[in-house]
Amino acid sequence: MSTQSGSLPFPPRSQTVASSEPLVERVSSKRFLSGKKGTADTVMQLNAVLTRELAGGLERNANLATSVFPDTSFSFWIDIPLVANLAPPKRPMRRASTRTRTAHALGPQKRRNTIHLPSSIPGAAESLILNPPKDWSESNLAGWLNDIGTALENTYANINLPIGAYTAADGKRILPPKKIWCPRHSTNALEGSPIKRKPDVILLDTSSISNPTWPRVHALCEITRSELKKNRTIKDTILQKSLITITSQSNRNFFPCLSFSRDSFTFTICDRSGVVESKTLKVKKHSLVLLRIIAGLMFARPSDIGYDESIDCDENGKAINIRLKGETLRVIEDLFMSDSMRGRATRCWRVARGEDINQEEYVLKDSWADVRRMHSEILTLTLIEERGLCKDRVVPRLVLGEDVCVHTGTDSKPIYIKDTTARRRDPTVKHVDERVHRRLLMGPVGKHISTFTSLKELIGAFVDLVEGWLHPSIIAYKFY
């Protein structure tokens, strides 16, 4: 059967069409167990749901720190001289040399990281990164991480641009608020979610310290006294708190977590394909890796720590503006939000396009599509409209659609690529459940079926739905 380029074949109605996506039980489409006042019934029940949802979704990437925070994430080098410069605040900071400042101006370049610090380097023995707290309490850990952040700021206080500044997609120069690690809620539940959990240490903007909530959390740091690789409890709590954060922030694509056990650390990322984690490494032996993670969490641009820069949110994590193909759409209300961590994680908003009397309302759908699907929803809806199928029936009309792109490269040479979960996986290992971030603007906007005013309206809605679903072309082609 021959087809035109860019078109799709329509098989005979009697022919079976194989699905391009494996048929699996969609645990992620189910609502989480809830009890009184909307809280999770028990930790064990929540763990059981997450275990089912994330089954087969754990991957390891020995170079996860570099995958998430490549050299282009920084305006400075993550190298041995920097480690030596990270002296305690009580000691005056050594200024970067003219040669170093010139290198910063040129932007980061590829450089091999060496693990061991030569004892001949002045200040190496006093470096903060090499002197973690002896008592691994939450407050000591937070103080140590904040001292490292302050030392980084002091080291680069004399460069032209403040550390952490970046250029947005519209060309504007952004200086994010100062971030700080806070241990205050290690003993009491953090507000902002019906699931009550106590994070050990959380990364917040300084403006959020007085009123921290889950929608304001940038990253998580957990601590345990047992060996990380043998500790199941800390792994479970990372998953639970990652779920809470991802579902409470409309602009969250993935969530980073750093965990410590005495002299070791592990870096974990939870995203729409599941969980990817680094090896468990020694703090002193792998100080450059740890410094890369800490510096990235505190000073990298929002997209590097898991945020979607094309979505603006309020302080409660709700979307207020979303950009699609260069247009800014104003969010009127939330229509639907999946409460899963892994899978399509569909979110829908009622949005306004245009201004004043020319303003129109649409539905904006945001999801993570499985790349194994042969045809995207964008292509399917485009072909339905082009071929005049299902006119006046309950099939949405595509207005705009695109695969969401994410910033890579540097500020001077920005590069935008499709945002997929494979970016954080080991490129030498086949990534089975790869998902691409996709966004569609569709119309018309309808009212929720529960708002019917008469039995006739309700029955009419069901008739339209059945007629649209049973259209011969839809059945033959299996658009859905």
CSV table of C-alpha atoms in Angstrom, one decimal:
chain,number,residue,atom,x,y,z
A,1,MET,CA,0.0,0.0,0.0
A,2,SER,CA,1.6,3.3,-1.1
A,3,THR,CA,1.0,6.5,0.8
A,4,GLN,CA,2.0,10.1,0.3
A,5,SER,CA,4.8,11.5,2.3
A,6,GLY,CA,3.6,12.7,5.7
A,7,SER,CA,0.3,10.9,5.4
A,8,LEU,CA,-0.9,7.7,7.1
A,9,PRO,CA,-2.4,4.6,5.6
A,10,PHE,CA,-6.1,3.7,6.4
A,11,PRO,CA,-6.3,-0.1,6.7
A,12,PRO,CA,-9.5,-2.0,5.9
A,13,ARG,CA,-12.1,-2.0,8.7
A,14,SER,CA,-11.5,-5.8,9.1
A,15,GLN,CA,-7.8,-5.5,9.5
A,16,THR,CA,-6.3,-5.5,13.0
A,17,VAL,CA,-3.9,-2.7,13.7
A,18,ALA,CA,-1.2,-3.5,16.3
A,19,SER,CA,-0.6,-0.9,19.0
A,20,SER,CA,2.9,0.7,19.0
A,21,GLU,CA,2.8,1.0,22.8
A,22,PRO,CA,2.9,-2.1,25.1
A,23,LEU,CA,-0.4,-2.9,26.8
A,24,VAL,CA,0.3,-2.6,30.5
A,25,GLU,CA,-1.8,-1.9,33.6
A,26,ARG,CA,-1.8,1.9,34.0
A,27,VAL,CA,-1.1,2.1,37.7
A,28,SER,CA,-0.2,5.7,37.2
A,29,SER,CA,-3.8,6.6,36.1
A,30,LYS,CA,-5.2,5.6,39.5
A,31,ARG,CA,-5.8,8.0,42.3
A,32,PHE,CA,-3.6,7.5,45.4
A,33,LEU,CA,-5.1,6.0,48.5
A,34,SER,CA,-6.6,8.6,50.8
A,35,GLY,CA,-8.1,8.7,54.2
A,36,LYS,CA,-9.5,11.3,56.5
A,37,LYS,CA,-8.9,14.9,55.4
A,38,GLY,CA,-7.2,13.7,52.2
A,39,THR,CA,-4.1,12.4,53.9
A,40,ALA,CA,-2.4,9.1,52.8
A,41,ASP,CA,-3.7,6.2,54.9
A,42,THR,CA,-0.3,4.8,55.8
A,43,VAL,CA,3.3,5.0,54.6
A,44,MET,CA,3.1,1.3,53.7
A,45,GLN,CA,0.1,1.8,51.4
A,46,LEU,CA,1.8,4.8,49.6
A,47,ASN,CA,5.0,2.7,49.2
A,48,ALA,CA,2.9,-0.1,47.7
A,49,VAL,CA,1.4,2.2,45.1
A,50,LEU,CA,4.8,3.7,44.2
A,51,THR,CA,6.4,0.3,44.0
A,52,ARG,CA,3.8,-0.8,41.5
A,53,GLU,CA,4.0,2.4,39.5
A,54,LEU,CA,7.8,2.4,39.4
A,55,ALA,CA,8.2,-1.3,38.7
A,56,GLY,CA,11.0,-1.7,36.1
A,57,GLY,CA,11.6,2.0,36.2
A,58,LEU,CA,14.9,2.2,38.1
A,59,GLU,CA,18.0,2.9,36.1
A,60,ARG,CA,21.6,3.8,37.0
A,61,ASN,CA,23.9,6.3,35.5
A,62,ALA,CA,27.4,6.5,36.8
A,63,ASN,CA,27.8,9.9,35.3
A,64,LEU,CA,24.4,11.3,36.4
A,65,ALA,CA,25.9,14.4,38.0
A,66,THR,CA,27.4,15.4,34.6
A,67,SER,CA,24.3,14.4,32.7
A,68,VAL,CA,22.2,16.7,34.8
A,69,PHE,CA,24.8,19.4,35.3
A,70,PRO,CA,27.2,19.5,32.4
A,71,ASP,CA,30.0,22.0,32.2
A,72,THR,CA,27.7,24.3,30.3
A,73,SER,CA,25.5,24.7,33.4
A,74,PHE,CA,28.1,26.8,35.0
A,75,SER,CA,30.0,30.0,34.4
A,76,PHE,CA,33.0,28.7,36.3
A,77,TRP,CA,35.1,25.5,36.4
A,78,ILE,CA,34.4,22.6,38.7
A,79,ASP,CA,38.0,21.7,39.2
A,80,ILE,CA,40.8,21.2,41.8
A,81,PRO,CA,41.6,24.9,42.3
A,82,LEU,CA,38.0,25.6,43.0
A,83,VAL,CA,37.9,22.8,45.7
A,84,ALA,CA,40.9,24.4,47.3
A,85,ASN,CA,39.3,27.8,47.3
A,86,LEU,CA,36.3,26.7,49.2
A,87,ALA,CA,37.6,27.7,52.6
A,88,PRO,CA,35.5,28.2,55.7
A,89,PRO,CA,33.9,31.7,55.9
A,90,LYS,CA,36.2,32.7,58.8
A,91,ARG,CA,39.2,32.6,56.4
A,92,PRO,CA,39.5,35.3,53.7
A,93,MET,CA,38.7,34.1,50.3
A,94,ARG,CA,41.4,33.9,47.6
A,95,ARG,CA,40.4,35.9,44.6
A,96,ALA,CA,40.4,34.3,41.2
A,97,SER,CA,43.4,35.1,39.1
A,98,THR,CA,43.2,37.2,35.9
A,99,ARG,CA,43.7,34.1,33.9
A,100,THR,CA,40.8,32.4,35.6
A,101,ARG,CA,38.5,35.4,35.1
A,102,THR,CA,39.4,35.4,31.4
A,103,ALA,CA,38.4,31.7,31.2
A,104,HIS,CA,35.1,32.5,32.8
A,105,ALA,CA,34.4,35.2,30.3
A,106,LEU,CA,35.0,32.7,27.5
A,107,GLY,CA,32.5,30.3,29.1
A,108,PRO,CA,33.0,26.7,30.2
A,109,GLN,CA,35.0,24.3,28.1
A,110,LYS,CA,35.5,20.6,28.2
A,111,ARG,CA,37.9,19.7,31.0
A,112,ARG,CA,38.7,16.4,32.6
A,113,ASN,CA,37.9,16.2,36.3
A,114,THR,CA,40.5,14.7,38.6
A,115,ILE,CA,39.4,13.1,41.8
A,116,HIS,CA,42.3,13.4,44.2
A,117,LEU,CA,43.6,16.8,45.4
A,118,PRO,CA,47.4,17.2,45.5
A,119,SER,CA,48.5,18.0,49.1
A,120,SER,CA,50.7,20.8,47.7
A,121,ILE,CA,47.8,23.0,46.8
A,122,PRO,CA,47.4,25.7,49.4
A,123,GLY,CA,44.2,25.5,51.4
A,124,ALA,CA,43.3,22.0,50.1
A,125,ALA,CA,43.3,20.6,53.6
A,126,GLU,CA,40.9,23.3,54.8
A,127,SER,CA,38.5,23.0,51.9
A,128,LEU,CA,34.8,22.9,53.0
A,129,ILE,CA,33.9,20.1,50.6
A,130,LEU,CA,36.7,17.9,52.1
A,131,ASN,CA,35.6,18.6,55.7
A,132,PRO,CA,32.0,17.5,56.1
A,133,PRO,CA,30.4,17.6,59.6
A,134,LYS,CA,31.4,14.9,62.0
A,135,ASP,CA,27.9,14.8,63.4
A,136,TRP,CA,25.6,14.2,60.5
A,137,SER,CA,22.6,15.9,61.9
A,138,GLU,CA,20.1,17.8,59.7
A,139,SER,CA,21.1,21.2,61.0
A,140,ASN,CA,24.9,20.4,60.6
A,141,LEU,CA,24.3,19.1,57.1
A,142,ALA,CA,22.3,22.2,56.1
A,143,GLY,CA,25.0,24.5,57.6
A,144,TRP,CA,27.7,22.7,55.7
A,145,LEU,CA,25.9,22.9,52.4
A,146,ASN,CA,25.1,26.6,52.9
A,147,ASP,CA,28.8,27.3,53.8
A,148,ILE,CA,29.8,25.7,50.5
A,149,GLY,CA,27.3,27.9,48.7
A,150,THR,CA,28.6,31.1,50.4
A,151,ALA,CA,32.1,30.1,49.6
A,152,LEU,CA,31.2,29.8,45.9
A,153,GLU,CA,29.6,33.2,46.0
A,154,ASN,CA,32.6,34.8,47.7
A,155,THR,CA,35.1,33.1,45.3
A,156,TYR,CA,33.3,34.6,42.3
A,157,ALA,CA,32.2,37.9,43.8
A,158,ASN,CA,34.4,39.9,41.4
A,159,ILE,CA,33.2,38.5,38.1
A,160,ASN,CA,31.1,40.6,35.9
A,161,LEU,CA,27.8,38.6,36.3
A,162,PRO,CA,26.5,37.3,39.6
A,163,ILE,CA,26.9,33.6,40.1
A,164,GLY,CA,23.6,31.9,39.1
A,165,ALA,CA,22.5,34.6,36.6
A,166,TYR,CA,21.2,33.3,33.2
A,167,THR,CA,19.6,34.4,30.0
A,168,ALA,CA,16.0,33.4,29.4
A,169,ALA,CA,14.6,32.3,26.0
A,170,ASP,CA,13.3,35.8,25.4
A,171,GLY,CA,16.8,37.3,25.9
A,172,LYS,CA,16.1,38.8,29.3
A,173,ARG,CA,18.8,38.5,31.9
A,174,ILE,CA,17.5,36.7,35.0
A,175,LEU,CA,19.1,36.7,38.5
A,176,PRO,CA,17.2,34.1,40.6
A,177,PRO,CA,16.7,34.7,44.3
A,178,LYS,CA,19.4,33.4,46.6
A,179,LYS,CA,18.8,29.7,47.7
A,180,ILE,CA,19.4,28.3,51.1
A,181,TRP,CA,19.2,24.8,52.6
A,182,CYS,CA,16.7,24.6,55.5
A,183,PRO,CA,16.4,21.8,58.1
A,184,ARG,CA,13.5,23.3,60.0
A,185,HIS,CA,10.9,20.6,58.9
A,186,SER,CA,13.0,17.6,59.7
A,187,THR,CA,10.8,17.1,62.8
A,188,ASN,CA,7.4,18.4,61.6
A,189,ALA,CA,5.4,17.9,58.4
A,190,LEU,CA,5.8,20.4,55.7
A,191,GLU,CA,2.6,22.1,54.5
A,192,GLY,CA,1.4,22.3,50.9
A,193,SER,CA,0.3,18.6,50.4
A,194,PRO,CA,-2.4,16.3,51.8
A,195,ILE,CA,0.4,13.7,52.1
A,196,LYS,CA,2.1,14.6,55.4
A,197,ARG,CA,5.9,14.0,55.3
A,198,LYS,CA,8.9,15.5,57.1
A,199,PRO,CA,11.8,16.4,54.8
A,200,ASP,CA,15.3,16.3,56.4
A,201,VAL,CA,16.7,19.3,54.5
A,202,ILE,CA,15.1,21.3,51.7
A,203,LEU,CA,16.4,23.9,49.2
A,204,LEU,CA,14.4,27.1,49.2
A,205,ASP,CA,14.6,30.7,48.1
A,206,THR,CA,15.5,32.9,51.1
A,207,SER,CA,12.1,34.6,50.7
A,208,SER,CA,10.4,31.3,51.4
A,209,ILE,CA,12.2,30.5,54.6
A,210,SER,CA,9.5,32.1,56.8
A,211,ASN,CA,6.7,30.2,55.1
A,212,PRO,CA,8.1,27.1,53.4
A,213,THR,CA,5.7,24.7,51.5
A,214,TRP,CA,6.1,21.8,49.1
A,215,PRO,CA,5.3,24.0,46.1
A,216,ARG,CA,8.4,26.1,47.0
A,217,VAL,CA,10.9,23.3,47.3
A,218,HIS,CA,13.7,23.3,44.8
A,219,ALA,CA,15.5,20.1,45.9
A,220,LEU,CA,15.7,17.7,48.7
A,221,CYS,CA,18.6,16.3,50.9
A,222,GLU,CA,18.0,13.3,53.0
A,223,ILE,CA,20.4,11.8,55.6
A,224,THR,CA,20.7,8.4,57.3
A,225,ARG,CA,23.2,6.7,59.6
A,226,SER,CA,23.2,3.4,57.8
A,227,GLU,CA,24.8,2.5,54.5
A,228,LEU,CA,22.9,4.1,51.6
A,229,LYS,CA,23.1,1.1,49.3
A,230,LYS,CA,21.5,-1.1,52.0
A,231,ASN,CA,19.0,1.4,53.3
A,232,ARG,CA,15.5,0.8,51.8
A,233,THR,CA,13.8,3.4,54.1
A,234,ILE,CA,15.7,6.4,52.7
A,235,LYS,CA,15.0,5.2,49.1
A,236,ASP,CA,11.3,5.0,49.9
A,237,THR,CA,11.2,8.4,51.5
A,238,ILE,CA,13.0,10.0,48.5
A,239,LEU,CA,10.3,8.6,46.2
A,240,GLN,CA,7.4,9.7,48.4
A,241,LYS,CA,8.8,13.3,48.8
A,242,SER,CA,9.7,13.5,45.1
A,243,LEU,CA,6.1,12.5,44.3
A,244,ILE,CA,4.7,15.2,46.6
A,245,THR,CA,6.9,17.9,45.0
A,246,ILE,CA,6.3,16.9,41.4
A,247,THR,CA,2.5,16.8,41.9
A,248,SER,CA,2.4,20.1,43.8
A,249,GLN,CA,4.4,22.2,41.1
A,250,SER,CA,2.8,22.7,37.7
A,251,ASN,CA,6.1,23.5,36.1
A,252,ARG,CA,8.1,20.6,37.5
A,253,ASN,CA,9.5,18.1,34.9
A,254,PHE,CA,11.8,16.1,37.2
A,255,PHE,CA,13.0,16.3,40.8
A,256,PRO,CA,16.6,16.1,42.2
A,257,CYS,CA,17.5,14.6,45.5
A,258,LEU,CA,20.9,14.3,47.3
A,259,SER,CA,21.2,11.7,50.1
A,260,PHE,CA,24.1,11.2,52.6
A,261,SER,CA,25.2,8.5,54.9
A,262,ARG,CA,28.2,9.4,57.0
A,263,ASP,CA,31.1,9.5,54.4
A,264,SER,CA,29.0,8.6,51.3
A,265,PHE,CA,26.4,10.3,49.0
A,266,THR,CA,24.0,9.3,46.2
A,267,PHE,CA,22.4,11.6,43.6
A,268,THR,CA,18.8,10.6,42.5
A,269,ILE,CA,16.5,12.0,39.9
A,270,CYS,CA,12.8,11.1,39.7
A,271,ASP,CA,11.1,11.9,36.3
A,272,ARG,CA,8.3,10.6,34.0
A,273,SER,CA,10.2,7.5,33.1
A,274,GLY,CA,10.9,6.5,36.7
A,275,VAL,CA,14.0,6.8,38.8
A,276,VAL,CA,17.6,7.2,37.8
A,277,GLU,CA,20.4,7.2,40.4
A,278,SER,CA,24.2,7.5,40.6
A,279,LYS,CA,26.6,5.2,42.3
A,280,THR,CA,27.1,5.6,46.0
A,281,LEU,CA,30.3,7.6,46.2
A,282,LYS,CA,32.7,8.7,49.0
A,283,VAL,CA,32.5,12.4,49.9
A,284,LYS,CA,36.3,13.0,50.1
A,285,LYS,CA,37.3,10.7,47.2
A,286,HIS,CA,34.7,12.1,44.8
A,287,SER,CA,34.7,15.7,46.0
A,288,LEU,CA,34.5,17.1,42.5
A,289,VAL,CA,31.3,15.1,41.7
A,290,LEU,CA,29.7,16.2,44.9
A,291,LEU,CA,30.7,19.9,44.4
A,292,ARG,CA,29.2,19.7,40.9
A,293,ILE,CA,25.9,18.5,42.3
A,294,ILE,CA,25.8,21.1,45.2
A,295,ALA,CA,26.8,24.0,42.9
A,296,GLY,CA,24.2,22.8,40.3
A,297,LEU,CA,21.4,22.6,42.7
A,298,MET,CA,22.1,26.1,44.2
A,299,PHE,CA,23.3,28.0,41.1
A,300,ALA,CA,22.3,26.3,37.8
A,301,ARG,CA,19.3,27.7,35.8
A,302,PRO,CA,15.8,26.4,36.6
A,303,SER,CA,15.6,23.9,33.7
A,304,ASP,CA,18.8,22.2,35.0
A,305,ILE,CA,17.2,21.4,38.4
A,306,GLY,CA,13.9,20.2,36.9
A,307,TYR,CA,11.7,23.2,36.1
A,308,ASP,CA,9.9,24.0,32.9
A,309,GLU,CA,11.0,27.5,32.0
A,310,SER,CA,8.0,27.9,29.6
A,311,ILE,CA,5.6,27.8,32.6
A,312,ASP,CA,5.2,30.7,35.1
A,313,CYS,CA,3.8,29.7,38.5
A,314,ASP,CA,2.5,31.5,41.5
A,315,GLU,CA,3.8,30.9,45.0
A,316,ASN,CA,1.4,27.9,45.4
A,317,GLY,CA,2.9,26.1,42.4
A,318,LYS,CA,-0.1,26.8,40.2
A,319,ALA,CA,0.5,27.8,36.5
A,320,ILE,CA,-0.4,31.4,35.6
A,321,ASN,CA,1.2,31.7,32.1
A,322,ILE,CA,2.3,29.1,29.6
A,323,ARG,CA,4.3,29.7,26.5
A,324,LEU,CA,3.7,27.7,23.3
A,325,LYS,CA,5.4,28.4,20.0
A,326,GLY,CA,6.3,31.9,21.0
A,327,GLU,CA,2.8,32.8,22.3
A,328,THR,CA,2.0,33.4,26.0
A,329,LEU,CA,-1.3,31.9,27.1
A,330,ARG,CA,-2.9,33.0,30.3
A,331,VAL,CA,-4.2,30.2,32.5
A,332,ILE,CA,-7.8,30.6,33.6
A,333,GLU,CA,-8.3,27.4,35.6
A,334,ASP,CA,-6.9,23.9,36.1
A,335,LEU,CA,-8.9,21.2,34.3
A,336,PHE,CA,-7.0,18.1,35.1
A,337,MET,CA,-3.7,17.0,36.7
A,338,SER,CA,-2.5,13.4,36.9
A,339,ASP,CA,-1.3,12.5,40.4
A,340,SER,CA,1.3,10.0,39.1
A,341,MET,CA,5.0,10.4,38.9
A,342,ARG,CA,5.7,8.0,36.1
A,343,GLY,CA,3.9,7.8,32.7
A,344,ARG,CA,2.1,10.4,30.6
A,345,ALA,CA,1.5,12.6,33.6
A,346,THR,CA,-1.1,14.6,31.7
A,347,ARG,CA,-2.1,18.1,32.8
A,348,CYS,CA,-4.8,20.2,31.2
A,349,TRP,CA,-5.6,23.9,31.6
A,350,ARG,CA,-8.3,26.3,30.4
A,351,VAL,CA,-6.3,29.1,28.8
A,352,ALA,CA,-7.0,32.4,27.1
A,353,ARG,CA,-5.3,33.4,23.9
A,354,GLY,CA,-5.3,37.0,22.7
A,355,GLU,CA,-6.3,40.2,24.4
A,356,ASP,CA,-9.5,42.0,25.3
A,357,ILE,CA,-12.3,41.6,22.7
A,358,ASN,CA,-10.2,39.3,20.6
A,359,GLN,CA,-9.6,36.9,23.4
A,360,GLU,CA,-10.5,33.2,22.8
A,361,GLU,CA,-10.5,30.3,25.2
A,362,TYR,CA,-8.9,26.9,24.6
A,363,VAL,CA,-7.7,23.7,26.3
A,364,LEU,CA,-3.9,23.3,26.7
A,365,LYS,CA,-2.8,19.8,27.2
A,366,ASP,CA,0.7,18.9,28.5
A,367,SER,CA,2.0,15.3,28.7
A,368,TRP,CA,5.0,13.0,28.3
A,369,ALA,CA,4.4,10.8,25.3
A,370,ASP,CA,6.0,7.4,24.9
A,371,VAL,CA,8.4,7.6,21.9
A,372,ARG,CA,7.5,4.1,20.9
A,373,ARG,CA,4.1,5.3,19.6
A,374,MET,CA,4.2,5.3,15.8
A,375,HIS,CA,2.3,8.6,15.4
A,376,SER,CA,2.0,11.5,17.7
A,377,GLU,CA,-1.3,13.0,18.8
A,378,ILE,CA,-0.3,16.2,16.9
A,379,LEU,CA,0.0,14.4,13.6
A,380,THR,CA,-3.2,12.4,14.2
A,381,LEU,CA,-5.4,15.5,14.9
A,382,THR,CA,-3.8,17.3,12.0
A,383,LEU,CA,-4.7,14.5,9.6
A,384,ILE,CA,-8.3,14.3,11.0
A,385,GLU,CA,-8.8,18.0,10.2
A,386,GLU,CA,-7.0,17.9,6.8
A,387,ARG,CA,-9.1,14.9,5.6
A,388,GLY,CA,-12.3,16.4,6.9
A,389,LEU,CA,-13.1,13.5,9.2
A,390,CYS,CA,-15.5,13.7,12.1
A,391,LYS,CA,-16.9,17.1,11.3
A,392,ASP,CA,-19.3,18.5,13.9
A,393,ARG,CA,-18.4,15.5,16.2
A,394,VAL,CA,-16.6,15.3,19.5
A,395,VAL,CA,-13.0,15.3,18.2
A,396,PRO,CA,-10.9,18.3,19.4
A,397,ARG,CA,-9.5,20.7,16.8
A,398,LEU,CA,-5.8,21.2,17.0
A,399,VAL,CA,-4.7,24.9,17.1
A,400,LEU,CA,-1.0,24.6,18.0
A,401,GLY,CA,1.2,21.8,19.0
A,402,GLU,CA,4.9,21.1,19.6
A,403,ASP,CA,7.5,19.0,21.4
A,404,VAL,CA,8.7,21.2,24.3
A,405,CYS,CA,12.3,22.2,24.0
A,406,VAL,CA,14.8,22.7,26.8
A,407,HIS,CA,17.9,24.9,27.0
A,408,THR,CA,21.4,23.4,26.6
A,409,GLY,CA,24.6,25.1,25.6
A,410,THR,CA,25.7,28.4,27.1
A,411,ASP,CA,24.2,31.8,27.4
A,412,SER,CA,26.4,33.1,24.6
A,413,LYS,CA,25.6,30.0,22.4
A,414,PRO,CA,22.2,28.7,23.5
A,415,ILE,CA,21.0,25.5,22.1
A,416,TYR,CA,17.4,24.2,22.5
A,417,ILE,CA,16.6,20.5,22.1
A,418,LYS,CA,13.6,18.3,22.6
A,419,ASP,CA,13.0,17.6,26.2
A,420,THR,CA,13.1,13.8,26.7
A,421,THR,CA,13.8,11.6,29.7
A,422,ALA,CA,16.7,10.0,27.9
A,423,ARG,CA,18.8,13.1,28.6
A,424,ARG,CA,19.4,11.9,32.1
A,425,ARG,CA,20.1,8.2,31.3
A,426,ASP,CA,23.3,6.4,30.5
A,427,PRO,CA,23.7,6.8,26.7
A,428,THR,CA,25.5,3.5,26.5
A,429,VAL,CA,22.5,1.6,27.9
A,430,LYS,CA,19.2,1.2,26.0
A,431,HIS,CA,16.5,3.4,27.6
A,432,VAL,CA,13.3,1.4,27.2
A,433,ASP,CA,10.7,3.8,28.6
A,434,GLU,CA,11.8,7.1,26.9
A,435,ARG,CA,9.2,9.9,27.0
A,436,VAL,CA,9.1,13.2,25.1
A,437,HIS,CA,7.5,16.3,26.5
A,438,ARG,CA,4.6,17.4,24.3
A,439,ARG,CA,2.1,20.3,24.4
A,440,LEU,CA,-1.1,20.9,22.4
A,441,LEU,CA,-3.5,23.8,22.2
A,442,MET,CA,-7.0,22.5,21.3
A,443,GLY,CA,-10.6,23.7,21.0
A,444,PRO,CA,-13.4,24.1,21.6
A,445,VAL,CA,-13.6,24.4,25.4
A,446,GLY,CA,-16.6,22.6,26.9
A,447,LYS,CA,-18.1,22.5,30.3
A,448,HIS,CA,-17.6,19.7,32.7
A,449,ILE,CA,-20.2,17.0,32.2
A,450,SER,CA,-21.3,17.3,35.9
A,451,THR,CA,-22.7,20.8,35.1
A,452,PHE,CA,-25.7,19.5,33.1
A,453,THR,CA,-28.9,21.4,33.8
A,454,SER,CA,-31.3,18.7,32.6
A,455,LEU,CA,-31.5,15.0,31.8
A,456,LYS,CA,-31.8,15.8,28.1
A,457,GLU,CA,-28.5,17.7,28.2
A,458,LEU,CA,-26.8,14.7,29.9
A,459,ILE,CA,-28.1,12.1,27.5
A,460,GLY,CA,-27.2,14.4,24.5
A,461,ALA,CA,-23.6,14.6,25.7
A,462,PHE,CA,-23.3,10.8,25.9
A,463,VAL,CA,-24.9,10.4,22.4
A,464,ASP,CA,-22.3,12.9,21.0
A,465,LEU,CA,-19.5,11.0,22.7
A,466,VAL,CA,-20.5,7.6,21.4
A,467,GLU,CA,-21.1,8.9,17.9
A,468,GLY,CA,-17.7,10.5,17.8
A,469,TRP,CA,-16.0,7.5,19.3
A,470,LEU,CA,-17.7,5.0,16.9
A,471,HIS,CA,-17.0,6.9,13.7
A,472,PRO,CA,-15.8,4.4,11.1
A,473,SER,CA,-12.5,6.2,10.4
A,474,ILE,CA,-11.6,6.4,14.0
A,475,ILE,CA,-12.3,2.7,14.5
A,476,ALA,CA,-10.4,1.7,11.3
A,477,TYR,CA,-7.3,3.8,12.1
A,478,LYS,CA,-7.3,3.6,15.9
A,479,PHE,CA,-6.5,7.2,16.4
A,480,TYR,CA,-6.9,6.8,20.2
